Short mmCIF file of C-alpha atoms in Angstrom, two decimals:
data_model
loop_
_atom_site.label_atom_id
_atom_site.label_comp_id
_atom_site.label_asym_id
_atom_site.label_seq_id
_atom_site.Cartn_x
_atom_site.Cartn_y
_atom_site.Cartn_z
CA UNK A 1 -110.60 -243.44 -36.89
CA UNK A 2 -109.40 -241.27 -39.53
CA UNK A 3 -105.71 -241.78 -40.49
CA UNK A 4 -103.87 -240.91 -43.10
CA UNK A 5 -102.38 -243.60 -45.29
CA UNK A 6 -98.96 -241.83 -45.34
CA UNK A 7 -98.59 -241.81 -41.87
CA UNK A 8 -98.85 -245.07 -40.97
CA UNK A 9 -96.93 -246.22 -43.91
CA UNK A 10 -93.56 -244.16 -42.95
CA UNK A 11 -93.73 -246.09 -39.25
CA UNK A 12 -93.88 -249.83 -40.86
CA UNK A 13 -90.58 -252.21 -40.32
CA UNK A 14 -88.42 -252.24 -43.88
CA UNK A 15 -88.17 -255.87 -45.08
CA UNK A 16 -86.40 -257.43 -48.40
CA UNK A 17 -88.56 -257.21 -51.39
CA UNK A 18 -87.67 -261.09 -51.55
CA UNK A 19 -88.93 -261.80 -48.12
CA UNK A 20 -92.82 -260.92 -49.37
CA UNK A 21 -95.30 -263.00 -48.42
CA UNK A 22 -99.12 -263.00 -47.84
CA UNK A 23 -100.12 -262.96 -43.82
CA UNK A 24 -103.86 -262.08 -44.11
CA UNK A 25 -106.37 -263.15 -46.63
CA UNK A 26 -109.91 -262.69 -46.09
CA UNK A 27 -113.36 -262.17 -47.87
CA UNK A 28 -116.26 -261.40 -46.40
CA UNK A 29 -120.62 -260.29 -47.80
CA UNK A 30 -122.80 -258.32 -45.84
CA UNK A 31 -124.11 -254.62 -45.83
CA UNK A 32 -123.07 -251.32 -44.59
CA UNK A 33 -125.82 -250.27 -41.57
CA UNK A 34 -128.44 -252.93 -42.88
CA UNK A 35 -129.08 -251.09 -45.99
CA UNK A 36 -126.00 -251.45 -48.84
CA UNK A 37 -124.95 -254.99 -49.62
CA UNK A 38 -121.23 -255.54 -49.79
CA UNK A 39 -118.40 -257.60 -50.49
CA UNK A 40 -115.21 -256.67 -48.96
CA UNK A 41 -112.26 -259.04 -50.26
CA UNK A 42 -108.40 -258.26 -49.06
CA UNK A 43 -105.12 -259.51 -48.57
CA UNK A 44 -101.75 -257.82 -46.78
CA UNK A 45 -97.97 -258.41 -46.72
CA UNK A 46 -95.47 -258.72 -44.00
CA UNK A 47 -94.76 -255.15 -45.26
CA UNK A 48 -97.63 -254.47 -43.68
CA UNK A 49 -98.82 -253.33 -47.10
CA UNK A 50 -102.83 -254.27 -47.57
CA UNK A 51 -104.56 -254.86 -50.83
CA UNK A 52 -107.98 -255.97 -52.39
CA UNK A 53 -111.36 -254.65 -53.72
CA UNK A 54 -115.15 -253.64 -52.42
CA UNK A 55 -118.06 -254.96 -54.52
CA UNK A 56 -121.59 -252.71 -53.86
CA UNK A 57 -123.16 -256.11 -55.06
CA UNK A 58 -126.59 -254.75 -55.70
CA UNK A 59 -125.76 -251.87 -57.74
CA UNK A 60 -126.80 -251.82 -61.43
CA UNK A 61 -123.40 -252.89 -62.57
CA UNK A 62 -121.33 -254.27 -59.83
CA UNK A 63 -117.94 -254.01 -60.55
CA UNK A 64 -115.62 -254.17 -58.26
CA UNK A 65 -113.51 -251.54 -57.19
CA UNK A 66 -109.36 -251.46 -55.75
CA UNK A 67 -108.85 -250.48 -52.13
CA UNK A 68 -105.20 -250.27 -50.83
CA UNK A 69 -103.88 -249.66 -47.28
CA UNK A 70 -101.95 -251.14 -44.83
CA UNK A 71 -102.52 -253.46 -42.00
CA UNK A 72 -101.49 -253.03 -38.40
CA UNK A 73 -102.05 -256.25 -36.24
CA UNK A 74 -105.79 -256.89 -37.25
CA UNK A 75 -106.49 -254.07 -38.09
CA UNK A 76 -107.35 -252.27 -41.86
CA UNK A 77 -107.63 -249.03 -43.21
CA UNK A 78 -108.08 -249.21 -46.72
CA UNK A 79 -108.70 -246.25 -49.57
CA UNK A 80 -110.82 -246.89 -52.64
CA UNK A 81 -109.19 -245.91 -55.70
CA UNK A 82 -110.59 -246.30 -59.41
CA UNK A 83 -108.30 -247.04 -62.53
CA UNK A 84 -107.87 -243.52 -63.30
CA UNK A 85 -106.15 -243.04 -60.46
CA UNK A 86 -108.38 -240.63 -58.55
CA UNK A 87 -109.31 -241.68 -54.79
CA UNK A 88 -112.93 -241.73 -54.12
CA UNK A 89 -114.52 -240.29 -50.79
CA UNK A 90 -114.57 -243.87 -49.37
CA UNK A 91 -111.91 -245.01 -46.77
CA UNK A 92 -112.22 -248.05 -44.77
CA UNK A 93 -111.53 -248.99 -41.11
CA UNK A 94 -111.69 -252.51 -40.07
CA UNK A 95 -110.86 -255.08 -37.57
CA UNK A 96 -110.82 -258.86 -38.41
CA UNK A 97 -110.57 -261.76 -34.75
CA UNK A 98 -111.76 -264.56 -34.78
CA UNK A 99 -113.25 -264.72 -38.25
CA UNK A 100 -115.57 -261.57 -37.85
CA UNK A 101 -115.34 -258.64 -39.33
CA UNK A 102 -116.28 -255.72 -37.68
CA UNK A 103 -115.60 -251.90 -38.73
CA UNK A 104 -116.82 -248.61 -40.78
CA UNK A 105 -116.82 -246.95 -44.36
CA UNK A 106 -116.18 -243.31 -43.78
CA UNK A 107 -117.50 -241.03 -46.54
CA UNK A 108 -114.32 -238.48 -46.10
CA UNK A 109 -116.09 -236.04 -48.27
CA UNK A 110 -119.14 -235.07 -46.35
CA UNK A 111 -118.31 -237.40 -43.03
CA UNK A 112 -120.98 -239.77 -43.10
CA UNK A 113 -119.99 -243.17 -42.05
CA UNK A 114 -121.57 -246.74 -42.12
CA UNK A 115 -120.96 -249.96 -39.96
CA UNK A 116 -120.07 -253.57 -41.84
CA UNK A 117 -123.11 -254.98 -39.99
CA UNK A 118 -123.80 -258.79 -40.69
CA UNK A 119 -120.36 -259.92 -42.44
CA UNK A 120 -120.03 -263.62 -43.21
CA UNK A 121 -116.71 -265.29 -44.51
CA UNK A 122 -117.25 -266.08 -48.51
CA UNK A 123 -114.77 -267.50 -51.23
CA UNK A 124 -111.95 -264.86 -52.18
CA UNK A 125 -113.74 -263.95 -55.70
CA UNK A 126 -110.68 -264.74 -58.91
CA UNK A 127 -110.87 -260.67 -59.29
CA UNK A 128 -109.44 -260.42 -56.09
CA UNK A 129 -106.76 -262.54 -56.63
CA UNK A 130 -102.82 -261.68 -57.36
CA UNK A 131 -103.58 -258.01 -56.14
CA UNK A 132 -100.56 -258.07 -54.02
CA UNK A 133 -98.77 -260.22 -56.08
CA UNK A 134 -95.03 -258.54 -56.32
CA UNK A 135 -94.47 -256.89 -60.41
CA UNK A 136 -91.74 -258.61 -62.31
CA UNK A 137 -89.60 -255.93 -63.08
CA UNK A 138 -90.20 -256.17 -66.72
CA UNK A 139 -93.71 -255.36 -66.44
CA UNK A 140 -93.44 -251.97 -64.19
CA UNK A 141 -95.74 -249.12 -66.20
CA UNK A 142 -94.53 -245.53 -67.14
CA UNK A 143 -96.91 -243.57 -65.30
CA UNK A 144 -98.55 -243.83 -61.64
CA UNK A 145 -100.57 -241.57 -60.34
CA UNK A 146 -103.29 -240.93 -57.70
CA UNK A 147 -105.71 -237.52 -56.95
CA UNK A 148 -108.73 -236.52 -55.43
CA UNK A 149 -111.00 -233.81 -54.91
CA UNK A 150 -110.36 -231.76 -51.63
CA UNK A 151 -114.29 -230.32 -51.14
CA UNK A 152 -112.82 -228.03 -48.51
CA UNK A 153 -111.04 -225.87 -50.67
CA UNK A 154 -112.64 -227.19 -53.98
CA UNK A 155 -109.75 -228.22 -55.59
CA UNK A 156 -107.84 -231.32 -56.95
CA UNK A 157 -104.52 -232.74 -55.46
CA UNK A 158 -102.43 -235.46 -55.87
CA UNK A 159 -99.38 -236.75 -57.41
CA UNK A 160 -97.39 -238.97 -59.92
CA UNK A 161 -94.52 -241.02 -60.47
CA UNK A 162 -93.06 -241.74 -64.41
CA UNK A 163 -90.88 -244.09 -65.02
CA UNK A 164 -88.40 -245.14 -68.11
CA UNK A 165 -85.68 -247.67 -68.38
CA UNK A 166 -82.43 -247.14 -68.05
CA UNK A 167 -81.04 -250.55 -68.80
CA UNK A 168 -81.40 -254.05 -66.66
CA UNK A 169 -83.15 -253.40 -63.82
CA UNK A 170 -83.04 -250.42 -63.86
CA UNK A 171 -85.22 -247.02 -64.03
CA UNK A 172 -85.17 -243.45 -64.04
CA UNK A 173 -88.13 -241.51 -62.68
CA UNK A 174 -89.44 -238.42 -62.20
CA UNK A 175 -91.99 -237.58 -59.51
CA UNK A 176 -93.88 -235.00 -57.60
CA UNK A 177 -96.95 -235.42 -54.73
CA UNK A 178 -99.12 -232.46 -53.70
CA UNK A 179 -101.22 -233.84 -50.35
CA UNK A 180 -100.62 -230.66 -48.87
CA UNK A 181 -97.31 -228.65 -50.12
CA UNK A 182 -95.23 -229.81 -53.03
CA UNK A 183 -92.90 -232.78 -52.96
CA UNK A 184 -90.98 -233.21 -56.22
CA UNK A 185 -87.80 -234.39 -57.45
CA UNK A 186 -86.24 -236.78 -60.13
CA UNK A 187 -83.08 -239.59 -60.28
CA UNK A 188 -79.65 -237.91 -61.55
CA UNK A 189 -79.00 -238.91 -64.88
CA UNK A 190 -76.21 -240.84 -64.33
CA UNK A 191 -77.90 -242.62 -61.11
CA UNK A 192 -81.17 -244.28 -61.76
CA UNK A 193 -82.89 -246.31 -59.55
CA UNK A 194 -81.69 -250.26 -59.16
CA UNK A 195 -84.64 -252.50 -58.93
CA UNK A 196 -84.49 -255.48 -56.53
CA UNK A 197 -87.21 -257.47 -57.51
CA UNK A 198 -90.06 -255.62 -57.28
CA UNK A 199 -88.32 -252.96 -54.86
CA UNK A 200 -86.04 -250.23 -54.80
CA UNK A 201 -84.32 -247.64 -52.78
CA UNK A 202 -83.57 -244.23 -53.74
CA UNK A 203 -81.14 -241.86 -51.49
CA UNK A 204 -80.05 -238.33 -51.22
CA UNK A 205 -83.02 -237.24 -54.07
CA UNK A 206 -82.48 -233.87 -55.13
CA UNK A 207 -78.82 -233.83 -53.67
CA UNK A 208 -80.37 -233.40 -50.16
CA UNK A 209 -81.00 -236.09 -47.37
CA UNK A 210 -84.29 -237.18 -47.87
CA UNK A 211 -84.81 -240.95 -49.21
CA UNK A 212 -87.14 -242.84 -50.16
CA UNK A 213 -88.05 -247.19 -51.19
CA UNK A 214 -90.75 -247.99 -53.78
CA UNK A 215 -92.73 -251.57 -54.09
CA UNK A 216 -94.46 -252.42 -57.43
CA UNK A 217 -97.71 -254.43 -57.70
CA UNK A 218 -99.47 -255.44 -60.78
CA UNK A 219 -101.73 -252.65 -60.53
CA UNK A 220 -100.89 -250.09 -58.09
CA UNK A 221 -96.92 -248.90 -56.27
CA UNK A 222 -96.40 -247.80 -52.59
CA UNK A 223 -94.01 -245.08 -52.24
CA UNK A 224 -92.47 -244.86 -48.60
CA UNK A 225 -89.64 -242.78 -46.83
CA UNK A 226 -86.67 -244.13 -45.18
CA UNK A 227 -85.40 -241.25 -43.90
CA UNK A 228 -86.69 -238.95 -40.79
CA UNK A 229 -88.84 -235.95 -40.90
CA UNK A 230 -86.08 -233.50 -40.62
CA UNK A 231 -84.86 -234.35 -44.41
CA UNK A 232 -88.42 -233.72 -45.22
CA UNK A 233 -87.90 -230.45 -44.07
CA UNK A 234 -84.67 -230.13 -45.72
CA UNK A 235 -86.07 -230.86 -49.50
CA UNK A 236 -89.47 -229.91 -49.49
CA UNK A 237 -90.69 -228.69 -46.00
CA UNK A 238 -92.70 -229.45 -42.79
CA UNK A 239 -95.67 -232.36 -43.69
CA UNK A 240 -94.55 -233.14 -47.48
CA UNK A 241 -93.64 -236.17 -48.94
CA UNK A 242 -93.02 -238.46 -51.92
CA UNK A 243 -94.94 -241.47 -49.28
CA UNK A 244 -97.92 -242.86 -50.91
CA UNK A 245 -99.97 -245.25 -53.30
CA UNK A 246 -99.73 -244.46 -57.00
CA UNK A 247 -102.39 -246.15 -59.58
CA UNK A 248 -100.93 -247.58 -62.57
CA UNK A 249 -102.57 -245.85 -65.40
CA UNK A 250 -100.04 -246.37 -68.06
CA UNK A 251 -98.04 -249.54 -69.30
#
Protein backbone atom coordinates (compact mmCIF):
# COMPACT_ATOMS: atom_id res chain seq x y z
CA UNK A 1 0.00 0.00 0.00
CA UNK A 2 2.96 2.05 0.39
CA UNK A 3 3.87 4.16 -2.69
CA UNK A 4 5.83 6.79 -3.18
CA UNK A 5 4.30 10.05 -4.31
CA UNK A 6 7.03 10.55 -6.97
CA UNK A 7 6.41 7.52 -8.60
CA UNK A 8 3.13 7.66 -9.43
CA UNK A 9 3.31 11.24 -10.32
CA UNK A 10 6.08 10.72 -13.25
CA UNK A 11 3.45 7.94 -14.91
CA UNK A 12 0.30 10.52 -15.01
CA UNK A 13 -0.97 11.75 -18.72
CA UNK A 14 0.47 15.61 -19.34
CA UNK A 15 -2.55 17.91 -19.93
CA UNK A 16 -2.70 21.92 -20.64
CA UNK A 17 -2.53 23.91 -17.52
CA UNK A 18 -5.79 25.53 -19.14
CA UNK A 19 -7.60 22.29 -19.44
CA UNK A 20 -7.76 21.99 -15.28
CA UNK A 21 -10.67 21.06 -13.86
CA UNK A 22 -12.01 19.40 -10.64
CA UNK A 23 -13.17 15.47 -11.22
CA UNK A 24 -13.49 14.35 -7.55
CA UNK A 25 -14.72 16.22 -4.59
CA UNK A 26 -15.54 14.55 -1.50
CA UNK A 27 -15.78 14.97 2.39
CA UNK A 28 -16.31 12.54 4.63
CA UNK A 29 -16.37 12.17 9.33
CA UNK A 30 -15.68 9.14 11.00
CA UNK A 31 -12.69 7.59 13.01
CA UNK A 32 -9.58 5.73 12.34
CA UNK A 33 -10.14 1.87 13.93
CA UNK A 34 -13.15 3.11 16.18
CA UNK A 35 -10.98 5.15 18.32
CA UNK A 36 -9.71 8.75 16.53
CA UNK A 37 -12.48 10.87 15.09
CA UNK A 38 -11.75 12.29 11.68
CA UNK A 39 -12.60 14.41 8.93
CA UNK A 40 -11.06 13.68 5.70
CA UNK A 41 -12.02 16.47 2.99
CA UNK A 42 -10.34 16.28 -0.76
CA UNK A 43 -10.55 17.20 -4.18
CA UNK A 44 -8.31 16.04 -7.50
CA UNK A 45 -7.66 17.29 -11.06
CA UNK A 46 -7.73 15.68 -14.39
CA UNK A 47 -3.94 15.90 -13.77
CA UNK A 48 -4.57 13.41 -11.62
CA UNK A 49 -3.15 15.79 -9.01
CA UNK A 50 -5.20 15.33 -5.44
CA UNK A 51 -5.59 17.94 -2.80
CA UNK A 52 -7.37 18.68 0.61
CA UNK A 53 -6.94 18.48 4.45
CA UNK A 54 -7.50 15.86 7.61
CA UNK A 55 -9.18 17.31 10.71
CA UNK A 56 -8.37 14.97 14.15
CA UNK A 57 -11.75 16.66 15.25
CA UNK A 58 -11.46 15.80 18.88
CA UNK A 59 -8.09 16.98 19.54
CA UNK A 60 -7.58 19.99 21.86
CA UNK A 61 -7.23 22.36 18.98
CA UNK A 62 -8.44 20.92 15.79
CA UNK A 63 -6.97 22.50 13.07
CA UNK A 64 -6.87 21.17 10.08
CA UNK A 65 -4.00 19.99 8.38
CA UNK A 66 -2.92 19.90 4.12
CA UNK A 67 -2.64 16.48 2.53
CA UNK A 68 -1.56 16.31 -1.19
CA UNK A 69 -1.34 13.31 -3.57
CA UNK A 70 -2.62 12.13 -6.55
CA UNK A 71 -5.56 10.14 -7.62
CA UNK A 72 -5.62 7.06 -9.79
CA UNK A 73 -9.23 5.95 -10.81
CA UNK A 74 -10.80 5.96 -7.20
CA UNK A 75 -8.24 5.63 -5.63
CA UNK A 76 -6.03 8.21 -3.05
CA UNK A 77 -2.84 8.33 -1.57
CA UNK A 78 -2.39 11.42 0.11
CA UNK A 79 0.76 12.87 2.39
CA UNK A 80 0.16 15.23 5.30
CA UNK A 81 2.25 18.16 5.18
CA UNK A 82 2.25 21.22 7.74
CA UNK A 83 2.96 24.94 6.68
CA UNK A 84 6.52 24.66 7.36
CA UNK A 85 6.89 22.46 4.86
CA UNK A 86 7.99 19.31 6.70
CA UNK A 87 5.91 15.98 5.90
CA UNK A 88 4.57 14.32 8.90
CA UNK A 89 4.67 10.40 9.42
CA UNK A 90 1.05 10.22 8.13
CA UNK A 91 0.28 9.02 4.51
CA UNK A 92 -3.06 8.08 3.37
CA UNK A 93 -4.50 5.26 1.17
CA UNK A 94 -8.02 5.39 0.14
CA UNK A 95 -10.67 4.19 -2.11
CA UNK A 96 -13.97 6.14 -2.68
CA UNK A 97 -17.36 3.83 -4.92
CA UNK A 98 -20.31 4.38 -4.47
CA UNK A 99 -20.19 7.12 -1.86
CA UNK A 100 -18.10 5.09 0.78
CA UNK A 101 -15.00 5.57 1.78
CA UNK A 102 -12.97 2.89 2.67
CA UNK A 103 -9.00 2.83 3.30
CA UNK A 104 -5.91 3.30 5.90
CA UNK A 105 -3.60 6.00 7.61
CA UNK A 106 -0.17 4.53 7.63
CA UNK A 107 2.12 5.91 10.35
CA UNK A 108 5.39 5.65 7.89
CA UNK A 109 7.54 6.32 10.84
CA UNK A 110 7.05 3.39 13.10
CA UNK A 111 4.45 1.36 10.59
CA UNK A 112 1.42 1.38 12.49
CA UNK A 113 -1.62 1.80 10.44
CA UNK A 114 -5.41 2.51 11.09
CA UNK A 115 -8.65 1.75 9.02
CA UNK A 116 -11.30 4.85 8.11
CA UNK A 117 -13.96 2.72 9.84
CA UNK A 118 -17.54 4.35 9.87
CA UNK A 119 -17.12 7.30 7.18
CA UNK A 120 -20.25 9.25 6.33
CA UNK A 121 -20.45 11.92 3.46
CA UNK A 122 -20.49 15.62 5.26
CA UNK A 123 -20.42 19.26 3.72
CA UNK A 124 -16.88 20.11 2.12
CA UNK A 125 -15.85 22.47 5.25
CA UNK A 126 -14.91 26.53 3.51
CA UNK A 127 -11.13 25.54 4.73
CA UNK A 128 -11.14 23.00 2.31
CA UNK A 129 -12.13 24.94 -0.37
CA UNK A 130 -9.92 26.49 -3.46
CA UNK A 131 -7.04 24.02 -2.40
CA UNK A 132 -6.59 23.01 -5.93
CA UNK A 133 -7.55 26.07 -7.26
CA UNK A 134 -4.76 26.86 -10.16
CA UNK A 135 -2.18 30.20 -8.78
CA UNK A 136 -2.47 33.26 -10.91
CA UNK A 137 0.84 33.75 -11.95
CA UNK A 138 1.22 36.93 -10.11
CA UNK A 139 0.79 35.39 -6.87
CA UNK A 140 3.51 32.38 -7.19
CA UNK A 141 5.85 32.61 -3.73
CA UNK A 142 9.75 32.69 -3.67
CA UNK A 143 10.40 29.72 -1.77
CA UNK A 144 8.85 26.01 -1.71
CA UNK A 145 10.01 23.53 0.12
CA UNK A 146 9.16 20.14 1.74
CA UNK A 147 11.37 17.69 4.40
CA UNK A 148 11.00 15.11 6.77
CA UNK A 149 12.67 13.12 9.23
CA UNK A 150 14.05 9.70 7.89
CA UNK A 151 14.02 7.65 11.57
CA UNK A 152 16.03 4.99 9.78
CA UNK A 153 19.06 6.78 9.46
CA UNK A 154 18.05 9.72 11.84
CA UNK A 155 18.37 12.35 9.61
CA UNK A 156 16.41 15.10 7.70
CA UNK A 157 15.83 15.19 3.84
CA UNK A 158 14.09 17.03 1.50
CA UNK A 159 14.20 19.72 -0.96
CA UNK A 160 13.33 23.27 -2.31
CA UNK A 161 12.47 25.26 -5.16
CA UNK A 162 13.13 29.47 -5.16
CA UNK A 163 11.78 31.40 -7.42
CA UNK A 164 12.28 35.25 -8.75
CA UNK A 165 10.87 37.10 -11.66
CA UNK A 166 12.32 37.60 -14.59
CA UNK A 167 9.78 39.75 -16.32
CA UNK A 168 5.97 38.81 -17.58
CA UNK A 169 5.39 35.52 -16.92
CA UNK A 170 8.19 34.66 -16.33
CA UNK A 171 10.67 33.10 -13.55
CA UNK A 172 13.98 32.01 -12.78
CA UNK A 173 14.54 29.29 -10.20
CA UNK A 174 16.87 27.50 -8.51
CA UNK A 175 16.25 24.06 -7.02
CA UNK A 176 17.60 20.97 -5.45
CA UNK A 177 15.63 17.61 -3.85
CA UNK A 178 17.43 15.11 -1.61
CA UNK A 179 14.77 11.89 -1.28
CA UNK A 180 17.57 9.74 -1.66
CA UNK A 181 20.75 11.21 -3.73
CA UNK A 182 20.97 14.82 -4.78
CA UNK A 183 18.96 16.38 -7.56
CA UNK A 184 19.88 20.02 -8.18
CA UNK A 185 20.08 22.44 -10.85
CA UNK A 186 18.95 26.07 -11.79
CA UNK A 187 17.40 28.01 -15.21
CA UNK A 188 20.31 29.65 -17.45
CA UNK A 189 20.32 33.16 -17.02
CA UNK A 190 19.31 34.10 -20.16
CA UNK A 191 16.43 31.25 -20.24
CA UNK A 192 14.00 31.39 -17.42
CA UNK A 193 11.09 29.53 -17.15
CA UNK A 194 7.75 30.76 -19.27
CA UNK A 195 4.69 30.39 -17.19
CA UNK A 196 1.47 29.20 -18.89
CA UNK A 197 -1.02 29.91 -16.53
CA UNK A 198 -0.28 28.29 -13.62
CA UNK A 199 2.21 25.78 -15.50
CA UNK A 200 5.45 25.54 -16.97
CA UNK A 201 7.95 23.41 -18.69
CA UNK A 202 11.54 23.43 -18.24
CA UNK A 203 14.01 21.37 -20.74
CA UNK A 204 17.56 20.34 -21.03
CA UNK A 205 18.24 21.70 -17.05
CA UNK A 206 21.75 21.75 -16.39
CA UNK A 207 22.63 21.50 -20.22
CA UNK A 208 21.78 17.74 -20.03
CA UNK A 209 18.49 15.88 -21.11
CA UNK A 210 16.54 15.71 -18.20
CA UNK A 211 13.20 17.95 -18.08
CA UNK A 212 10.91 18.71 -16.05
CA UNK A 213 6.83 20.73 -15.82
CA UNK A 214 5.79 22.53 -12.60
CA UNK A 215 1.92 23.34 -11.51
CA UNK A 216 1.31 26.12 -8.89
CA UNK A 217 -1.52 26.03 -6.32
CA UNK A 218 -2.35 28.60 -3.81
CA UNK A 219 -0.55 26.84 -1.24
CA UNK A 220 1.55 24.08 -2.33
CA UNK A 221 3.53 23.23 -6.32
CA UNK A 222 3.91 19.73 -7.91
CA UNK A 223 7.11 19.26 -9.58
CA UNK A 224 7.00 16.36 -12.28
CA UNK A 225 9.44 14.95 -15.02
CA UNK A 226 8.79 14.76 -18.62
CA UNK A 227 11.58 13.07 -19.59
CA UNK A 228 12.61 9.17 -19.07
CA UNK A 229 14.72 7.68 -16.42
CA UNK A 230 17.79 7.48 -18.47
CA UNK A 231 18.22 11.53 -18.35
CA UNK A 232 17.85 11.01 -14.70
CA UNK A 233 20.77 9.09 -14.86
CA UNK A 234 22.47 11.44 -17.09
CA UNK A 235 22.17 14.67 -14.58
CA UNK A 236 21.95 13.36 -11.31
CA UNK A 237 21.93 9.46 -11.23
CA UNK A 238 19.89 6.21 -10.79
CA UNK A 239 16.46 7.06 -8.43
CA UNK A 240 16.91 11.05 -8.20
CA UNK A 241 14.72 13.60 -9.15
CA UNK A 242 13.46 17.19 -9.12
CA UNK A 243 9.50 15.19 -9.05
CA UNK A 244 7.62 16.21 -6.07
CA UNK A 245 5.28 18.51 -3.86
CA UNK A 246 6.88 21.67 -2.53
CA UNK A 247 5.04 23.75 0.46
CA UNK A 248 4.83 27.32 -0.06
CA UNK A 249 6.52 28.85 2.85
CA UNK A 250 7.42 32.17 1.44
CA UNK A 251 5.40 34.87 -0.61
Amino acid sequence: MKRLLTTVMTSLVMLAATAQSITHHYAFEGTLDGKIAVRLAFEANDLGIAAGEITYTKTKNPTPILVVGSVEENSFYLYEYQSDGKRTGGYIAVTVERGKLSGKWFNLDNDKEYSFTAMRPVAFPKSAEGILTPESPDHIGQHYGYWFHNVNVDADFGGHFDFRGAGKNRIHFDAANVPMNVAEGKSEEGRPAVLQGNHFTYLHMNECDYGFEVYFYPRFMVARDVTDNETLVGCFGAHTTLAGVYIKTKQ
